[in-house]
N, CA, C and O atoms as a MOPAC input file, in Angstrom:
PM7 MOZYME 1SCF
protein

 N    -25.27600 1   -20.69500 1   -51.58800 1
 C    -26.26600 1   -20.54600 1   -51.00800 1
 C    -25.81200 1   -19.11800 1   -50.58800 1
 O    -24.66400 1   -18.91400 1   -50.19100 1
 N    -26.51300 1   -18.38200 1   -50.66200 1
 C    -26.35200 1   -16.79400 1   -49.52700 1
 C    -26.64300 1   -16.85700 1   -48.74200 1
 O    -27.63400 1   -17.58300 1   -48.67000 1
 N    -26.19200 1   -16.26700 1   -47.45900 1
 C    -26.18500 1   -16.22400 1   -46.22700 1
 C    -26.04600 1   -14.63400 1   -45.60100 1
 O    -25.01900 1   -13.97600 1   -45.42800 1
 N    -27.27700 1   -14.31900 1   -45.36500 1
 C    -27.06500 1   -12.88400 1   -44.18400 1
 C    -26.22600 1   -12.85500 1   -43.03300 1
 O    -26.35900 1   -13.78200 1   -42.23500 1
 N    -25.29200 1   -11.86600 1   -42.76900 1
 C    -24.75900 1   -11.24700 1   -41.83400 1
 C    -24.53700 1    -9.90900 1   -41.51400 1
 O    -24.08800 1    -9.20900 1   -42.42200 1
 N    -24.73900 1    -9.42100 1   -40.48800 1
 C    -24.86800 1    -8.26500 1   -40.37600 1
 C    -23.43700 1    -7.52600 1   -39.68200 1
 O    -23.39300 1    -6.37200 1   -39.25600 1
 N    -22.50600 1    -8.33300 1   -39.69100 1
 C    -21.30200 1    -8.06100 1   -39.05700 1
 C    -19.99500 1    -8.02500 1   -39.99000 1
 O    -18.86100 1    -7.72900 1   -39.61500 1
 N    -20.45000 1    -8.44100 1   -41.46600 1
 C    -19.35300 1    -8.04300 1   -42.49300 1
 C    -19.30700 1    -6.68400 1   -42.99100 1
 O    -20.32600 1    -5.99400 1   -42.95700 1
 N    -18.13000 1    -6.20300 1   -43.48600 1
 C    -17.93900 1    -4.62400 1   -43.91300 1
 C    -17.21200 1    -4.44300 1   -44.61200 1
 O    -16.09100 1    -4.73800 1   -44.19700 1
 N    -17.25300 1    -3.95300 1   -45.87800 1
 C    -16.55800 1    -3.37200 1   -46.73800 1
 C    -15.75900 1    -2.10900 1   -46.15500 1
 O    -16.54900 1    -1.50300 1   -45.43200 1
 N    -14.48900 1    -1.45300 1   -46.17500 1
 C    -13.92700 1    -0.40900 1   -45.81600 1
 C    -13.55500 1     0.22200 1   -47.09200 1
 O    -12.72500 1    -0.60000 1   -47.47800 1
 N    -13.61000 1     1.21600 1   -48.10300 1
 C    -13.24700 1     2.05600 1   -48.86900 1
 C    -12.48900 1     2.91000 1   -48.69400 1
 O    -12.92500 1     3.91500 1   -48.13200 1
 N    -10.92900 1     2.87000 1   -49.13100 1
 C     -9.75900 1     4.22700 1   -48.72600 1
 C     -9.27800 1     4.43200 1   -50.15600 1
 O     -9.78000 1     3.91300 1   -51.15300 1
 N     -8.19300 1     5.29200 1   -50.11900 1
 C     -7.60900 1     5.09400 1   -51.45200 1
 C     -6.14200 1     6.13900 1   -51.21000 1
 O     -6.11300 1     7.32500 1   -50.88300 1
 N     -5.07400 1     5.26200 1   -51.48600 1
 C     -3.44500 1     5.91300 1   -51.00900 1
 C     -3.44400 1     6.65600 1   -52.90800 1
 O     -4.25900 1     6.69700 1   -53.83000 1
 N     -2.08000 1     7.10300 1   -52.68300 1
 C     -1.62900 1     7.91000 1   -53.82800 1
 C     -0.86400 1     7.39400 1   -54.51200 1
 O     -0.43100 1     8.05800 1   -55.45400 1
 N     -0.45700 1     6.22100 1   -54.35100 1
 C      0.43700 1     5.28600 1   -55.18600 1
 C     -0.02700 1     3.95100 1   -55.22800 1
 O     -1.02300 1     3.86700 1   -54.51000 1
 N      0.22800 1     2.98700 1   -55.69900 1
 C      0.11900 1     1.58400 1   -55.26300 1
 C      1.26200 1     1.08400 1   -54.93800 1
 O      1.29800 1    -0.06100 1   -55.38700 1
 N      2.51200 1     1.42100 1   -54.22300 1
 C      2.55700 1     0.91900 1   -53.71900 1
 C      2.87900 1     1.47500 1   -52.05600 1
 O      3.70300 1     0.93300 1   -51.32100 1
 N      2.08100 1     2.59600 1   -51.69700 1
 C      1.30100 1     2.95300 1   -50.50000 1
 C      0.31700 1     2.10300 1   -50.15900 1
 O      0.13700 1     1.79200 1   -48.98100 1
 N     -0.42200 1     1.63500 1   -51.14700 1
 C     -1.87000 1     1.32200 1   -50.80000 1
 C     -1.34500 1    -0.33000 1   -50.77200 1
 O     -1.91600 1    -1.13800 1   -50.03900 1
 N     -0.18000 1    -0.73200 1   -51.66700 1
 C      0.24500 1    -2.38900 1   -51.11600 1
 C      0.98400 1    -2.13000 1   -49.67900 1
 O      0.49100 1    -3.02600 1   -48.99300 1
 N      1.60700 1    -1.63400 1   -49.10000 1
 C      2.27200 1    -1.09000 1   -47.84300 1
 C      1.21700 1    -1.20400 1   -47.27800 1
 O      1.11600 1    -2.33700 1   -46.80700 1
 N      0.05800 1    -0.36100 1   -47.01500 1
 C     -0.91000 1    -0.08900 1   -46.58900 1
 C     -1.99200 1    -1.65800 1   -46.08300 1
 O     -2.33500 1    -2.03400 1   -44.96200 1
 N     -2.22400 1    -2.15500 1   -47.23800 1
 C     -2.79300 1    -2.95600 1   -47.34300 1
 C     -2.06800 1    -4.33900 1   -46.62300 1
 O     -2.65000 1    -5.07900 1   -45.83000 1
 N     -0.97100 1    -4.46600 1   -46.99100 1
 C     -0.51700 1    -5.68200 1   -46.19800 1
 C     -0.50800 1    -5.56500 1   -44.86300 1
 O     -1.09600 1    -6.34900 1   -44.11800 1
 N      0.21800 1    -4.49400 1   -44.45400 1
 C      0.04900 1    -4.32800 1   -42.67000 1
 C     -1.12600 1    -4.90600 1   -42.37300 1
 O     -1.18200 1    -6.06200 1   -41.95400 1
 N     -2.24700 1    -4.10500 1   -42.57600 1
 C     -3.95000 1    -4.47700 1   -42.00100 1
 C     -3.99200 1    -5.74000 1   -42.25900 1
 O     -4.60700 1    -6.34200 1   -41.37900 1
 N     -3.53800 1    -6.51000 1   -43.22100 1
 C     -3.87600 1    -8.15500 1   -43.18200 1
 C     -3.00800 1    -8.52600 1   -42.17600 1
 O     -3.42300 1    -9.25900 1   -41.27800 1
 N     -1.90500 1    -8.14800 1   -42.18400 1
 C     -0.70800 1    -9.10800 1   -41.24400 1
 C     -1.29500 1    -8.88800 1   -39.75400 1
 O     -1.26000 1    -9.73300 1   -38.85900 1
 N     -1.78400 1    -7.72300 1   -39.67200 1
 C     -2.46600 1    -7.40800 1   -38.13700 1
 C     -3.51600 1    -8.20800 1   -37.67800 1
 O     -3.88900 1    -8.41400 1   -36.52300 1
 N     -4.01700 1    -8.70400 1   -38.93200 1
 C     -5.97300 1    -9.32000 1   -38.71100 1
 C     -6.94300 1    -8.06300 1   -38.77500 1
 O     -8.13300 1    -8.16900 1   -38.47700 1
 N     -6.39800 1    -6.93700 1   -39.15700 1
 C     -7.92200 1    -5.78600 1   -38.69200 1
 C     -8.47600 1    -6.30000 1   -40.06600 1
 O     -9.70000 1    -6.34100 1   -40.18900 1
 N     -7.69800 1    -6.68800 1   -41.08900 1
 C     -8.83600 1    -7.14700 1   -42.17300 1
 C     -8.61800 1    -8.59900 1   -43.19000 1
 O     -7.66100 1    -9.05500 1   -43.81500 1
 N     -9.34900 1    -8.81800 1   -43.08100 1
 C     -8.81300 1   -10.45300 1   -43.62500 1
 C     -8.44100 1   -10.37400 1   -45.23500 1
 O     -7.88400 1   -11.31800 1   -45.79500 1
 N     -8.83500 1    -9.04800 1   -45.98300 1
 C     -8.56300 1    -8.86600 1   -47.40000 1
 C     -8.15000 1    -7.33600 1   -47.51500 1
 O     -8.63900 1    -6.46600 1   -46.79500 1
 N     -7.19500 1    -7.09900 1   -48.49900 1
 C     -7.13900 1    -5.65600 1   -48.92100 1
 C     -7.24600 1    -6.15700 1   -50.74800 1
 O     -6.52500 1    -6.87900 1   -51.43700 1
 N     -8.56600 1    -5.33200 1   -51.06400 1
 C     -8.02500 1    -5.57400 1   -52.65500 1
 C     -7.61500 1    -4.18600 1   -53.61400 1
 O     -8.31800 1    -3.18700 1   -53.46200 1
 N     -6.75500 1    -4.15100 1   -54.35500 1
 C     -5.97300 1    -3.09100 1   -54.78200 1
 C     -6.85600 1    -2.65400 1   -55.95800 1
 O     -7.14200 1    -3.70800 1   -56.52600 1
 N     -7.44200 1    -1.62500 1   -56.62000 1
 C     -7.53700 1    -1.14300 1   -57.49500 1
 C     -6.91400 1    -0.00500 1   -58.16000 1
 O     -7.39300 1     1.12600 1   -58.08200 1
 N     -5.58800 1    -0.35100 1   -58.97900 1
 C     -4.52000 1     0.89100 1   -59.25200 1
 C     -5.62300 1     1.75400 1   -60.64000 1
 O     -6.46200 1     1.45900 1   -61.49100 1
 N     -4.98700 1     2.77800 1   -60.16900 1
 C     -5.58300 1     4.10500 1   -61.18500 1
 C     -6.90800 1     4.55800 1   -61.06500 1
 O     -7.74300 1     4.00100 1   -61.77800 1
 N     -7.24400 1     5.38800 1   -60.36400 1
 C     -8.71300 1     5.62100 1   -60.40500 1
 C     -8.47400 1     6.78300 1   -60.07700 1
 O     -7.60000 1     7.17000 1   -59.30200 1
 N     -9.33700 1     7.47100 1   -60.72300 1
 C     -9.09600 1     8.59500 1   -60.90900 1
 C    -10.01600 1     9.88600 1   -60.32300 1
 O    -11.06300 1    10.09000 1   -60.93800 1
 N     -9.70300 1    10.79200 1   -59.15900 1
 C    -10.56500 1    11.40000 1   -57.88600 1
 C    -10.24900 1    13.00100 1   -58.60500 1
 O     -9.34500 1    13.55400 1   -59.23100 1
 N    -11.49100 1    13.29300 1   -58.11800 1
 C    -11.58900 1    14.57100 1   -58.69100 1
 C    -12.76800 1    15.37800 1   -57.20200 1
 O    -13.91500 1    15.04200 1   -56.90700 1
 N    -11.91200 1    16.45000 1   -56.57900 1
 C    -12.38000 1    16.27200 1   -55.34500 1
 C    -11.47100 1    18.06200 1   -55.06300 1
 O    -10.59800 1    18.70300 1   -55.64900 1
 N    -12.26600 1    18.23000 1   -53.93100 1
 C    -11.97200 1    20.07100 1   -53.16600 1
 C    -11.21600 1    19.80000 1   -52.27200 1
 O    -11.52900 1    18.88900 1   -51.50600 1
 N     -9.93900 1    20.53700 1   -52.08900 1
 C     -9.30600 1    20.50500 1   -51.36500 1
 C     -8.16500 1    21.77300 1   -51.29000 1
 O     -7.22600 1    21.95000 1   -52.06600 1
 N     -8.51000 1    22.51900 1   -50.22000 1
 C     -7.81100 1    23.74900 1   -49.46800 1
 C     -8.85900 1    24.83800 1   -50.89600 1
 O     -8.40900 1    25.56200 1   -51.78500 1
 N    -10.17700 1    24.52700 1   -50.57400 1
 C    -10.71800 1    25.54600 1   -51.30100 1
 C    -10.46100 1    25.50800 1   -53.10500 1
 O    -11.24000 1    26.19300 1   -53.76900 1
 N     -9.47900 1    24.78600 1   -53.77100 1
 C     -9.74400 1    24.50800 1   -54.89700 1
 C    -10.10700 1    23.03300 1   -55.81100 1
 O     -9.73300 1    21.99200 1   -55.27000 1
 N    -10.66800 1    22.93500 1   -56.88600 1
 C    -10.75700 1    21.51200 1   -56.96200 1
 C     -9.33700 1    21.15200 1   -57.16000 1
 O     -8.33200 1    21.85900 1   -57.22500 1
 N     -9.53600 1    19.66000 1   -57.25300 1
 C     -8.25000 1    18.77900 1   -57.65300 1
 C     -8.69400 1    17.44500 1   -58.26200 1
 O     -9.79400 1    16.90500 1   -58.14200 1
 N     -7.63300 1    17.02600 1   -58.93100 1
 C     -7.72100 1    16.00200 1   -59.57800 1
 C     -6.11700 1    14.98400 1   -59.60500 1
 O     -5.00000 1    15.26100 1   -60.04300 1
 N     -6.66000 1    13.76100 1   -58.93000 1
 C     -5.36500 1    12.97900 1   -58.73600 1
 C     -5.50600 1    11.58700 1   -59.01700 1
 O     -6.61500 1    11.11000 1   -58.77300 1
 N     -4.34700 1    10.58700 1   -59.62100 1
 C     -4.50600 1     9.31100 1   -59.85300 1
 C     -4.31500 1     8.99900 1   -58.35400 1
 O     -3.69700 1     9.76700 1   -57.61600 1
 N     -4.96600 1     7.63800 1   -57.85400 1
 C     -5.11800 1     7.21400 1   -56.87300 1
 C     -5.23600 1     5.71300 1   -56.95200 1
 O     -5.79000 1     5.14600 1   -57.89400 1
 N     -4.52800 1     4.90500 1   -55.61400 1
 C     -4.87600 1     3.51500 1   -55.52200 1
 C     -6.65600 1     3.31200 1   -54.96600 1
 O     -6.70700 1     3.98800 1   -53.93800 1
 N     -7.76900 1     2.82000 1   -55.16000 1
 C     -8.47300 1     2.31300 1   -54.40000 1
 C     -8.40500 1     0.78600 1   -53.49000 1
 O     -8.00700 1    -0.30000 1   -53.91200 1
 N     -8.87400 1     1.08200 1   -52.26700 1
 C     -8.09600 1    -0.11000 1   -51.72600 1
 C     -9.92800 1    -0.57600 1   -50.84000 1
 O    -10.60600 1     0.24500 1   -50.22300 1
 N    -10.20500 1    -1.67000 1   -51.00300 1
 C    -11.41100 1    -1.98800 1   -50.58300 1
 C    -10.78300 1    -3.19500 1   -49.39300 1
 O    -10.23500 1    -4.28600 1   -49.55300 1
 N    -11.10100 1    -2.53200 1   -48.36400 1
 C    -11.03200 1    -3.74300 1   -47.19700 1
 C    -12.07000 1    -4.64600 1   -46.64000 1
 O    -13.03200 1    -4.10000 1   -46.10000 1
 N    -12.02000 1    -6.13600 1   -46.69200 1
 C    -12.97000 1    -6.17800 1   -46.09800 1
 C    -12.39600 1    -6.67800 1   -44.31000 1
 O    -11.27800 1    -7.00800 1   -43.91500 1
 N    -13.75500 1    -6.53700 1   -43.54200 1
 C    -13.42700 1    -6.44300 1   -42.04100 1
 C    -14.53000 1    -7.14100 1   -41.70900 1
 O    -15.13100 1    -7.86200 1   -42.50600 1
 N    -14.99000 1    -6.89100 1   -40.01800 1
 C    -16.12900 1    -7.08300 1   -39.87600 1
 C    -16.69600 1    -6.27900 1   -38.66600 1
 O    -15.89400 1    -5.99500 1   -37.77700 1
 N    -17.82900 1    -5.93200 1   -38.55400 1
 C    -17.88600 1    -4.39800 1   -37.81400 1
 C    -17.15900 1    -4.30400 1   -36.43500 1
 O    -17.02100 1    -3.21500 1   -35.87900 1
 N    -16.72400 1    -5.40200 1   -35.92700 1
 C    -16.27300 1    -5.28500 1   -34.38000 1
 C    -14.72000 1    -4.93700 1   -34.84300 1
 O    -14.04400 1    -4.43500 1   -33.94500 1
 N    -14.10100 1    -5.11900 1   -36.03900 1
 C    -12.75900 1    -4.35100 1   -36.08100 1
 C    -12.90000 1    -2.85800 1   -36.35600 1
 O    -11.91000 1    -2.24300 1   -35.95900 1
 N    -13.67200 1    -2.22400 1   -36.81800 1
 C    -13.88800 1    -0.88800 1   -37.13200 1
 C    -13.17200 1     0.12500 1   -36.32900 1
 O    -12.32400 1     0.83200 1   -36.87300 1
 N    -13.40700 1     0.22600 1   -35.28100 1
 C    -12.96000 1     1.36900 1   -34.46200 1
 C    -11.27800 1     0.88300 1   -34.25900 1
 O    -10.47300 1     1.80900 1   -34.36000 1
 N    -10.83200 1    -0.20200 1   -34.04200 1
 C     -9.35100 1    -0.28200 1   -34.50600 1
 C     -8.95200 1    -0.25600 1   -35.49800 1
 O     -7.74800 1    -0.01700 1   -35.41600 1
 N     -9.43400 1    -0.42900 1   -37.04900 1
 C     -9.22800 1    -0.61600 1   -38.36900 1
 C     -8.81500 1     1.15600 1   -38.40400 1
 O     -7.74900 1     1.51800 1   -38.90100 1
 N     -9.79400 1     2.14300 1   -37.81900 1
 C     -9.91400 1     3.69000 1   -38.23400 1
 C     -8.54300 1     3.61900 1   -37.26600 1
 O     -7.52900 1     3.62700 1   -37.96500 1
 N     -8.32400 1     3.56600 1   -36.12300 1
 C     -7.36500 1     3.88000 1   -35.68800 1
 C     -5.94900 1     4.09400 1   -36.23400 1
 O     -5.23200 1     5.07800 1   -36.41900 1
 N     -5.81400 1     2.48900 1   -36.45400 1
 C     -4.40600 1     2.44800 1   -37.72900 1
 C     -4.09900 1     2.99600 1   -38.48800 1
 O     -2.98200 1     3.43000 1   -38.77000 1
 N     -5.54600 1     3.12400 1   -39.22000 1
 C     -5.52400 1     3.41900 1   -40.32600 1
 C     -4.76200 1     5.20600 1   -40.24800 1
 O     -3.96500 1     5.63700 1   -41.08100 1
 N     -5.05800 1     5.64800 1   -39.55700 1
 C     -4.84100 1     7.10000 1   -39.37600 1
 C     -3.40000 1     7.14200 1   -38.57300 1
 O     -2.89300 1     8.14900 1   -38.07800 1
 N     -3.00300 1     6.14600 1   -38.56700 1
 C     -1.51600 1     6.11000 1   -37.82000 1
 C     -0.95400 1     5.94200 1   -38.94100 1
 O      0.02800 1     6.68300 1   -38.99100 1
 N     -1.11700 1     5.12300 1   -40.21700 1
 C     -0.30900 1     4.41800 1   -41.03900 1
 C     -0.45000 1     5.42900 1   -42.87600 1
 O      0.28600 1     5.65200 1   -43.83700 1
 N     -1.64500 1     5.69000 1   -42.51400 1
 C     -2.26600 1     6.35700 1   -43.58600 1
 C     -1.47400 1     7.80000 1   -44.42900 1
 O     -1.42900 1     8.81700 1   -43.73600 1
 N     -1.03300 1     7.87100 1   -45.48100 1
 C     -0.07600 1     8.98200 1   -45.98600 1
 C     -0.87800 1    10.26800 1   -46.28300 1
 O     -0.38700 1    11.38700 1   -46.43200 1
 N     -2.02900 1     9.98000 1   -46.33900 1
 C     -2.74100 1    11.44300 1   -46.36800 1
 C     -3.19200 1    11.56100 1   -44.86100 1
 O     -3.35400 1    10.69600 1   -44.00100 1
 N     -3.39600 1    13.47000 1   -44.83000 1
 C     -3.97000 1    14.14100 1   -43.63600 1
 C     -5.55500 1    13.67500 1   -43.55000 1
 O     -5.90600 1    13.70000 1   -42.37000 1
 N     -6.31700 1    13.37600 1   -44.18100 1
 C     -7.36700 1    13.21700 1   -44.30000 1
 C     -8.09000 1    12.05200 1   -45.09600 1
 O     -8.97900 1    12.20800 1   -45.93300 1
 N     -7.41200 1    10.58400 1   -44.57800 1
 C     -7.62500 1     9.77300 1   -45.22700 1
 C     -9.48800 1     9.19000 1   -45.73700 1
 O    -10.35700 1     9.28800 1   -44.87000 1
 N     -9.79700 1     8.73900 1   -46.87900 1
 C    -10.94300 1     8.52000 1   -46.88000 1
 C    -11.11200 1     6.78900 1   -45.76000 1
 O    -10.31000 1     5.92700 1   -45.40100 1
 N    -11.91700 1     6.91400 1   -45.65700 1
 C    -12.77900 1     5.96200 1   -44.57900 1
 C    -14.14000 1     5.65900 1   -44.60700 1
 O    -14.83800 1     6.16700 1   -43.73000 1
 N    -14.62700 1     4.97600 1   -45.38700 1
 C    -15.96500 1     4.75300 1   -46.08300 1
 C    -16.15900 1     3.59600 1   -45.37600 1
 O    -15.15700 1     2.90000 1   -45.21100 1
 N    -17.34300 1     3.16500 1   -44.85300 1
 C    -18.05300 1     1.81300 1   -44.50400 1
 C    -18.98000 1     1.18900 1   -44.97800 1
 O    -19.87500 1     2.02600 1   -45.09200 1
 N    -19.49600 1    -0.16200 1   -45.48300 1
 C    -20.20900 1    -0.33000 1   -46.22800 1
 C    -20.56900 1    -1.26700 1   -45.70700 1
 O    -19.76500 1    -2.19300 1   -45.59300 1
 N    -22.00100 1    -1.41800 1   -45.14700 1
 C    -22.41000 1    -3.02300 1   -44.78100 1
 C    -22.83900 1    -4.11200 1   -46.12200 1
 O    -23.56400 1    -3.88100 1   -47.09000 1
 N    -22.08900 1    -5.36300 1   -45.75000 1
 C    -22.33700 1    -6.45200 1   -46.70700 1
 C    -23.73200 1    -7.31000 1   -46.09900 1
 O    -23.76700 1    -8.09000 1   -45.14700 1
 N    -25.04300 1    -6.79400 1   -47.15900 1
 C    -26.02800 1    -7.23800 1   -46.96000 1
 C    -25.74200 1    -9.15100 1   -46.58300 1
 O    -25.94600 1    -9.61400 1   -45.46100 1
 N    -25.33000 1    -9.86800 1   -47.59100 1
 C    -25.04000 1   -11.03800 1   -48.01800 1
 C    -24.12600 1   -11.46500 1   -48.59300 1
 O    -23.55400 1   -10.76100 1   -49.42600 1
 N    -23.69800 1   -12.80000 1   -48.31100 1
 C    -22.59800 1   -13.33800 1   -48.62100 1
 C    -22.75000 1   -15.03900 1   -48.84800 1
 O    -23.68500 1   -15.74100 1   -48.46200 1
 N    -21.53800 1   -15.45900 1   -49.59300 1
 C    -21.67700 1   -17.04800 1   -49.31400 1
 C    -21.18300 1   -17.66500 1   -48.31000 1
 O    -20.03100 1   -17.43500 1   -47.94100 1
 N    -22.09400 1   -18.68900 1   -47.60700 1
 C    -21.27200 1   -19.00100 1   -46.11300 1
 C    -19.54300 1   -19.03600 1   -46.29300 1
 O    -18.72300 1   -18.38700 1   -45.64400 1
 N    -19.24900 1   -20.20300 1   -47.60400 1
 C    -17.98200 1   -20.37400 1   -47.63600 1
 C    -16.92700 1   -19.19000 1   -47.01600 1
 O    -16.16500 1   -19.35000 1   -46.06200 1
 N    -17.09400 1   -18.00700 1   -47.79800 1
 C    -16.92200 1   -16.59800 1   -48.05700 1
 C    -16.64300 1   -16.01000 1   -46.97100 1
 O    -15.50400 1   -15.58200 1   -46.78600 1
 N    -17.63900 1   -15.87100 1   -46.02900 1
 C    -18.13400 1   -15.18500 1   -44.85200 1
 C    -17.53800 1   -15.96400 1   -43.75900 1
 O    -17.47100 1   -15.27200 1   -42.74400 1
 N    -16.92300 1   -17.56500 1   -43.54300 1
 C    -16.75500 1   -18.51000 1   -42.83300 1
 C    -15.30800 1   -18.20000 1   -43.06900 1
 O    -14.54600 1   -18.38000 1   -42.12000 1
 N    -14.83600 1   -17.77000 1   -44.17300 1
 C    -13.08100 1   -17.49900 1   -44.15200 1
 C    -13.24600 1   -16.53400 1   -43.50000 1
 O    -12.89000 1   -16.60900 1   -42.32400 1
 N    -13.83900 1   -15.26700 1   -43.98700 1
 C    -13.55600 1   -13.78400 1   -43.64600 1
 C    -13.69800 1   -13.96300 1   -42.16100 1
 O    -12.66300 1   -13.54800 1   -41.63900 1
 N    -14.46300 1   -14.36200 1   -41.34900 1
 C    -14.32000 1   -14.47600 1   -40.08400 1
 C    -13.31800 1   -15.34000 1   -39.17100 1
 O    -12.81800 1   -15.21000 1   -38.05400 1
 N    -13.28000 1   -16.16800 1   -40.07700 1
 C    -12.03200 1   -17.50500 1   -39.23900 1
 C    -10.49900 1   -16.85400 1   -39.59800 1
 O     -9.48000 1   -17.18400 1   -38.99100 1
 N    -10.53800 1   -15.94400 1   -40.61400 1
 C     -9.13300 1   -14.91800 1   -40.76700 1
 C     -9.14300 1   -13.98500 1   -39.84800 1
 O     -8.22300 1   -14.01300 1   -39.03200 1
 N    -10.00100 1   -13.10000 1   -39.75500 1
 C     -9.98900 1   -11.92300 1   -38.56800 1
 C     -9.37600 1   -12.69500 1   -37.42600 1
 O     -8.32300 1   -12.39200 1   -36.86500 1
 N    -10.31000 1   -13.94600 1   -37.08200 1
 C    -10.23500 1   -14.72800 1   -35.38500 1
 C     -8.46000 1   -15.24400 1   -35.62200 1
 O     -7.70300 1   -14.71900 1   -34.80600 1
 N     -8.13500 1   -15.70800 1   -36.12100 1
 C     -6.73800 1   -16.02400 1   -36.42000 1
 C     -6.59600 1   -17.52900 1   -36.60600 1
 O     -5.61700 1   -18.12700 1   -36.16100 1
 N     -7.50100 1   -18.09000 1   -37.21300 1
 C     -7.62300 1   -19.31300 1   -37.33900 1
 C     -7.70100 1   -19.77300 1   -38.69500 1
 O     -7.82300 1   -20.97500 1   -38.93300 1

């Protein structure tokens, strides 16, 4: 059964390597800023940087968290992230299963 929950969020970011992504994700989970960090290795990004088009392999990270953790999460990511301008895109979660959402919020609360 799906349940609406306006507090759940997915934050997208990327890191240059799988090792960097693993280190970032593990730290954010350990600090309970996110309940889960899903790593998607080897995505290809094409972007402008310093007036030139760049292309680079990266690891995409999907961070599962809550709205009330976003400010602290963004601040911590700025401290830990290997990029000068880290991606930090927040996607609201419209619905999820009750059992998953209970786990997510329980994990973030340390239960």
